[in-house]
Amino acid sequence: MKAILIGFMGSGKTTVGKLLAKQLRLPHIDLDDQITVVAGTAIKDIFSQHGEHYFRQLEHEVLLDTISQDGVLSTGGGTPVQAENLKALKKAEIPVILLEAAADTILERVSGDSQRPLVNSLNKTDLVSLKKHRQPQYHACADLTIKTDGSSPEEIVTQILNYLDNRNN
């Protein structure tokens, strides 16, 4: 991997990841997409049929298989929250970029998305609480934090490319 993008759902990981991968001429790998391929079903169905614990085990296995591939990886919002995933992200020695967005921005981006299992059950208060709960794990493995509110995906990619260039010099 050239870079790993982490952050809460709706922070821009997939959008920015695709654009960053294109700029780097590398494949974009979305961890959630990889999980659905391995499981043969949608994430919302994994949650409803097998529960979150099963999903997190599968997520960890797919993360370990994916992290050694070449490309840009966009993780799921809860990926770094699991202790074994946090260890794997830190151990990989690949730049981990945290994309952050305000609760209102997140709600605006994800409302009505039936493919996100947590969206339908969260109001703004719950979202803020969950986001706050995940912050320590996000920051524990992030090499760079970028606030995505008010920035275009292209502007965010430019910040990441500058960071990667400076890191390699």
PDB file of C-alpha atoms in Angstrom:
ATOM      1  CA  MET A   1       0.000   0.000   0.000  1.00  0.00           C
ATOM      2  CA  LYS A   2       1.083   3.536  -0.714  1.00  0.00           C
ATOM      3  CA  ALA A   3      -1.437   5.047   1.729  1.00  0.00           C
ATOM      4  CA  ILE A   4      -4.254   3.957   4.024  1.00  0.00           C
ATOM      5  CA  LEU A   5      -7.252   6.222   4.589  1.00  0.00           C
ATOM      6  CA  ILE A   6      -9.164   5.982   7.854  1.00  0.00           C
ATOM      7  CA  GLY A   7     -11.976   7.991   9.396  1.00  0.00           C
ATOM      8  CA  PHE A   8     -15.609   7.978  10.394  1.00  0.00           C
ATOM      9  CA  MET A   9     -18.242   7.011   7.833  1.00  0.00           C
ATOM     10  CA  GLY A  10     -18.920   9.865   5.456  1.00  0.00           C
ATOM     11  CA  SER A  11     -15.538  11.518   6.005  1.00  0.00           C
ATOM     12  CA  GLY A  12     -14.552  11.047   2.349  1.00  0.00           C
ATOM     13  CA  LYS A  13     -12.341   7.957   2.464  1.00  0.00           C
ATOM     14  CA  THR A  14     -13.686   6.285  -0.667  1.00  0.00           C
ATOM     15  CA  THR A  15     -14.049   9.451  -2.744  1.00  0.00           C
ATOM     16  CA  VAL A  16     -10.582  10.709  -1.814  1.00  0.00           C
ATOM     17  CA  GLY A  17      -9.096   7.210  -2.057  1.00  0.00           C
ATOM     18  CA  LYS A  18     -10.253   6.743  -5.642  1.00  0.00           C
ATOM     19  CA  LEU A  19      -8.910  10.136  -6.665  1.00  0.00           C
ATOM     20  CA  LEU A  20      -5.603   9.636  -4.830  1.00  0.00           C
ATOM     21  CA  ALA A  21      -5.128   6.222  -6.424  1.00  0.00           C
ATOM     22  CA  LYS A  22      -5.784   7.717  -9.858  1.00  0.00           C
ATOM     23  CA  GLN A  23      -3.184  10.446  -9.249  1.00  0.00           C
ATOM     24  CA  LEU A  24      -0.652   7.833  -8.085  1.00  0.00           C
ATOM     25  CA  ARG A  25      -1.566   5.483 -10.953  1.00  0.00           C
ATOM     26  CA  LEU A  26      -2.320   2.726  -8.467  1.00  0.00           C
ATOM     27  CA  PRO A  27      -5.407   0.642  -7.784  1.00  0.00           C
ATOM     28  CA  HIS A  28      -7.900   1.843  -5.199  1.00  0.00           C
ATOM     29  CA  ILE A  29      -8.951  -0.848  -2.752  1.00  0.00           C
ATOM     30  CA  ASP A  30     -12.035  -0.309  -0.619  1.00  0.00           C
ATOM     31  CA  LEU A  31     -11.930  -2.632   2.385  1.00  0.00           C
ATOM     32  CA  ASP A  32     -15.724  -2.824   2.592  1.00  0.00           C
ATOM     33  CA  ASP A  33     -15.891  -3.837  -1.087  1.00  0.00           C
ATOM     34  CA  GLN A  34     -13.266  -6.521  -0.481  1.00  0.00           C
ATOM     35  CA  ILE A  35     -15.283  -7.846   2.464  1.00  0.00           C
ATOM     36  CA  THR A  36     -18.425  -8.122   0.327  1.00  0.00           C
ATOM     37  CA  VAL A  37     -16.479 -10.062  -2.309  1.00  0.00           C
ATOM     38  CA  VAL A  38     -15.105 -12.504   0.277  1.00  0.00           C
ATOM     39  CA  ALA A  39     -18.470 -12.886   2.035  1.00  0.00           C
ATOM     40  CA  GLY A  40     -20.480 -12.999  -1.172  1.00  0.00           C
ATOM     41  CA  THR A  41     -23.059 -10.632   0.296  1.00  0.00           C
ATOM     42  CA  ALA A  42     -23.591  -6.986   1.242  1.00  0.00           C
ATOM     43  CA  ILE A  43     -22.248  -5.620   4.524  1.00  0.00           C
ATOM     44  CA  LYS A  44     -25.743  -4.811   5.780  1.00  0.00           C
ATOM     45  CA  ASP A  45     -26.628  -8.490   5.228  1.00  0.00           C
ATOM     46  CA  ILE A  46     -23.501  -9.659   7.065  1.00  0.00           C
ATOM     47  CA  PHE A  47     -24.550  -7.503  10.030  1.00  0.00           C
ATOM     48  CA  SER A  48     -28.176  -8.685   9.994  1.00  0.00           C
ATOM     49  CA  GLN A  49     -27.421 -12.386   9.427  1.00  0.00           C
ATOM     50  CA  HIS A  50     -24.227 -12.876  11.432  1.00  0.00           C
ATOM     51  CA  GLY A  51     -23.826  -9.824  13.685  1.00  0.00           C
ATOM     52  CA  GLU A  52     -21.117  -7.240  14.164  1.00  0.00           C
ATOM     53  CA  HIS A  53     -18.660  -9.631  15.867  1.00  0.00           C
ATOM     54  CA  TYR A  54     -18.563 -11.901  12.813  1.00  0.00           C
ATOM     55  CA  PHE A  55     -18.208  -8.866  10.537  1.00  0.00           C
ATOM     56  CA  ARG A  56     -15.248  -7.547  12.564  1.00  0.00           C
ATOM     57  CA  GLN A  57     -13.488 -10.935  12.402  1.00  0.00           C
ATOM     58  CA  LEU A  58     -13.953 -11.034   8.646  1.00  0.00           C
ATOM     59  CA  GLU A  59     -12.838  -7.407   8.361  1.00  0.00           C
ATOM     60  CA  HIS A  60      -9.593  -8.229  10.197  1.00  0.00           C
ATOM     61  CA  GLU A  61      -8.829 -11.200   7.944  1.00  0.00           C
ATOM     62  CA  VAL A  62      -9.469  -9.153   4.802  1.00  0.00           C
ATOM     63  CA  LEU A  63      -7.385  -6.242   6.150  1.00  0.00           C
ATOM     64  CA  LEU A  64      -4.408  -8.551   6.704  1.00  0.00           C
ATOM     65  CA  ASP A  65      -4.781  -9.988   3.193  1.00  0.00           C
ATOM     66  CA  THR A  66      -5.181  -6.548   1.615  1.00  0.00           C
ATOM     67  CA  ILE A  67      -2.580  -4.470   3.452  1.00  0.00           C
ATOM     68  CA  SER A  68       0.338  -6.019   1.557  1.00  0.00           C
ATOM     69  CA  GLN A  69      -1.142  -5.221  -1.871  1.00  0.00           C
ATOM     70  CA  ASP A  70      -0.025  -2.252  -3.933  1.00  0.00           C
ATOM     71  CA  GLY A  71      -2.477   0.635  -4.016  1.00  0.00           C
ATOM     72  CA  VAL A  72      -4.469   3.049  -1.881  1.00  0.00           C
ATOM     73  CA  LEU A  73      -6.666   1.471   0.800  1.00  0.00           C
ATOM     74  CA  SER A  74      -9.871   3.029   2.114  1.00  0.00           C
ATOM     75  CA  THR A  75     -10.910   1.315   5.342  1.00  0.00           C
ATOM     76  CA  GLY A  76     -14.307   1.055   6.949  1.00  0.00           C
ATOM     77  CA  GLY A  77     -15.187   3.607   9.615  1.00  0.00           C
ATOM     78  CA  GLY A  78     -14.824   1.072  12.414  1.00  0.00           C
ATOM     79  CA  THR A  79     -11.693  -0.672  11.150  1.00  0.00           C
ATOM     80  CA  PRO A  80      -9.133   1.084  13.416  1.00  0.00           C
ATOM     81  CA  VAL A  81     -11.399   0.741  16.456  1.00  0.00           C
ATOM     82  CA  GLN A  82     -10.664  -2.976  16.723  1.00  0.00           C
ATOM     83  CA  ALA A  83      -7.425  -3.536  18.663  1.00  0.00           C
ATOM     84  CA  GLU A  84      -6.018  -6.137  16.259  1.00  0.00           C
ATOM     85  CA  ASN A  85      -6.693  -3.854  13.279  1.00  0.00           C
ATOM     86  CA  LEU A  86      -5.072  -0.906  15.041  1.00  0.00           C
ATOM     87  CA  LYS A  87      -1.956  -3.035  15.627  1.00  0.00           C
ATOM     88  CA  ALA A  88      -1.906  -4.165  11.992  1.00  0.00           C
ATOM     89  CA  LEU A  89      -2.218  -0.586  10.718  1.00  0.00           C
ATOM     90  CA  LYS A  90       0.639   0.618  12.932  1.00  0.00           C
ATOM     91  CA  LYS A  91       2.841  -2.381  12.170  1.00  0.00           C
ATOM     92  CA  ALA A  92       2.441  -2.012   8.397  1.00  0.00           C
ATOM     93  CA  GLU A  93       4.596   1.142   8.310  1.00  0.00           C
ATOM     94  CA  ILE A  94       2.379   2.590   5.588  1.00  0.00           C
ATOM     95  CA  PRO A  95       1.224   6.223   5.878  1.00  0.00           C
ATOM     96  CA  VAL A  96      -2.174   6.295   7.588  1.00  0.00           C
ATOM     97  CA  ILE A  97      -4.219   9.386   6.795  1.00  0.00           C
ATOM     98  CA  LEU A  98      -7.179  10.281   9.002  1.00  0.00           C
ATOM     99  CA  LEU A  99      -9.965  12.153   7.239  1.00  0.00           C
ATOM    100  CA  GLU A 100     -12.176  14.054   9.674  1.00  0.00           C
ATOM    101  CA  ALA A 101     -15.518  15.746   9.132  1.00  0.00           C
ATOM    102  CA  ALA A 102     -18.008  17.457  11.433  1.00  0.00           C
ATOM    103  CA  ALA A 103     -21.146  15.561  12.459  1.00  0.00           C
ATOM    104  CA  ASP A 104     -23.397  17.785  10.321  1.00  0.00           C
ATOM    105  CA  THR A 105     -21.218  17.153   7.270  1.00  0.00           C
ATOM    106  CA  ILE A 106     -21.272  13.407   7.898  1.00  0.00           C
ATOM    107  CA  LEU A 107     -25.050  13.327   8.302  1.00  0.00           C
ATOM    108  CA  GLU A 108     -25.466  15.311   5.095  1.00  0.00           C
ATOM    109  CA  ARG A 109     -23.188  12.928   3.181  1.00  0.00           C
ATOM    110  CA  VAL A 110     -24.622   9.615   4.422  1.00  0.00           C
ATOM    111  CA  SER A 111     -28.310  10.266   5.055  1.00  0.00           C
ATOM    112  CA  GLY A 112     -30.466   7.955   2.999  1.00  0.00           C
ATOM    113  CA  ASP A 113     -27.627   5.507   2.265  1.00  0.00           C
ATOM    114  CA  SER A 114     -29.211   2.108   2.864  1.00  0.00           C
ATOM    115  CA  GLN A 115     -25.869   0.318   2.398  1.00  0.00           C
ATOM    116  CA  ARG A 116     -24.476   1.672   5.679  1.00  0.00           C
ATOM    117  CA  PRO A 117     -25.709  -0.468   8.590  1.00  0.00           C
ATOM    118  CA  LEU A 118     -25.193   2.191  11.262  1.00  0.00           C
ATOM    119  CA  VAL A 119     -26.790   5.106   9.400  1.00  0.00           C
ATOM    120  CA  ASN A 120     -30.406   4.120   9.876  1.00  0.00           C
ATOM    121  CA  SER A 121     -29.999   3.651  13.631  1.00  0.00           C
ATOM    122  CA  LEU A 122     -28.100   6.865  14.444  1.00  0.00           C
ATOM    123  CA  ASN A 123     -29.420  10.328  15.169  1.00  0.00           C
ATOM    124  CA  LYS A 124     -27.033  13.288  15.454  1.00  0.00           C
ATOM    125  CA  THR A 125     -26.475  12.799  19.209  1.00  0.00           C
ATOM    126  CA  ASP A 126     -25.654   9.109  18.732  1.00  0.00           C
ATOM    127  CA  LEU A 127     -23.384   9.896  15.796  1.00  0.00           C
ATOM    128  CA  VAL A 128     -21.449  12.504  17.796  1.00  0.00           C
ATOM    129  CA  SER A 129     -21.099  10.030  20.672  1.00  0.00           C
ATOM    130  CA  LEU A 130     -19.874   7.194  18.435  1.00  0.00           C
ATOM    131  CA  LYS A 131     -17.479   9.518  16.613  1.00  0.00           C
ATOM    132  CA  LYS A 132     -16.074  10.765  19.935  1.00  0.00           C
ATOM    133  CA  HIS A 133     -15.671   7.167  21.142  1.00  0.00           C
ATOM    134  CA  ARG A 134     -13.639   6.260  18.034  1.00  0.00           C
ATOM    135  CA  GLN A 135     -11.385   9.355  18.008  1.00  0.00           C
ATOM    136  CA  PRO A 136      -8.639   7.953  20.282  1.00  0.00           C
ATOM    137  CA  GLN A 137      -8.139   4.904  18.056  1.00  0.00           C
ATOM    138  CA  TYR A 138      -8.188   6.996  14.897  1.00  0.00           C
ATOM    139  CA  HIS A 139      -5.528   9.336  16.265  1.00  0.00           C
ATOM    140  CA  ALA A 140      -3.465   6.455  17.675  1.00  0.00           C
ATOM    141  CA  CYS A 141      -2.637   5.188  14.199  1.00  0.00           C
ATOM    142  CA  ALA A 142      -2.855   8.351  12.064  1.00  0.00           C
ATOM    143  CA  ASP A 143       0.311   9.849  10.616  1.00  0.00           C
ATOM    144  CA  LEU A 144      -1.627  12.784   9.145  1.00  0.00           C
ATOM    145  CA  THR A 145      -5.047  14.253   9.964  1.00  0.00           C
ATOM    146  CA  ILE A 146      -6.997  16.262   7.392  1.00  0.00           C
ATOM    147  CA  LYS A 147     -10.275  18.045   8.059  1.00  0.00           C
ATOM    148  CA  THR A 148     -12.451  17.486   5.005  1.00  0.00           C
ATOM    149  CA  ASP A 149     -15.179  20.047   5.758  1.00  0.00           C
ATOM    150  CA  GLY A 150     -15.165  22.781   3.132  1.00  0.00           C
ATOM    151  CA  SER A 151     -12.400  21.184   1.048  1.00  0.00           C
ATOM    152  CA  SER A 152     -12.871  19.531  -2.313  1.00  0.00           C
ATOM    153  CA  PRO A 153     -11.620  15.971  -2.810  1.00  0.00           C
ATOM    154  CA  GLU A 154      -8.972  17.395  -5.149  1.00  0.00           C
ATOM    155  CA  GLU A 155      -7.703  19.766  -2.439  1.00  0.00           C
ATOM    156  CA  ILE A 156      -7.519  16.897   0.040  1.00  0.00           C
ATOM    157  CA  VAL A 157      -5.615  14.735  -2.446  1.00  0.00           C
ATOM    158  CA  THR A 158      -3.130  17.578  -2.986  1.00  0.00           C
ATOM    159  CA  GLN A 159      -2.519  17.733   0.783  1.00  0.00           C
ATOM    160  CA  ILE A 160      -1.947  13.969   0.890  1.00  0.00           C
ATOM    161  CA  LEU A 161       0.393  14.013  -2.120  1.00  0.00           C
ATOM    162  CA  ASN A 162       2.429  16.822  -0.529  1.00  0.00           C
ATOM    163  CA  TYR A 163       2.655  14.809   2.689  1.00  0.00           C
ATOM    164  CA  LEU A 164       3.740  11.665   0.838  1.00  0.00           C
ATOM    165  CA  ASP A 165       6.354  13.619  -1.156  1.00  0.00           C
ATOM    166  CA  ASN A 166       7.783  15.211   2.006  1.00  0.00           C
ATOM    167  CA  ARG A 167       7.749  11.876   3.824  1.00  0.00           C
ATOM    168  CA  ASN A 168       9.773  10.221   1.067  1.00  0.00           C
ATOM    169  CA  ASN A 169      12.424  12.979   0.972  1.00  0.00           C
TER     170      ASN A 169
END
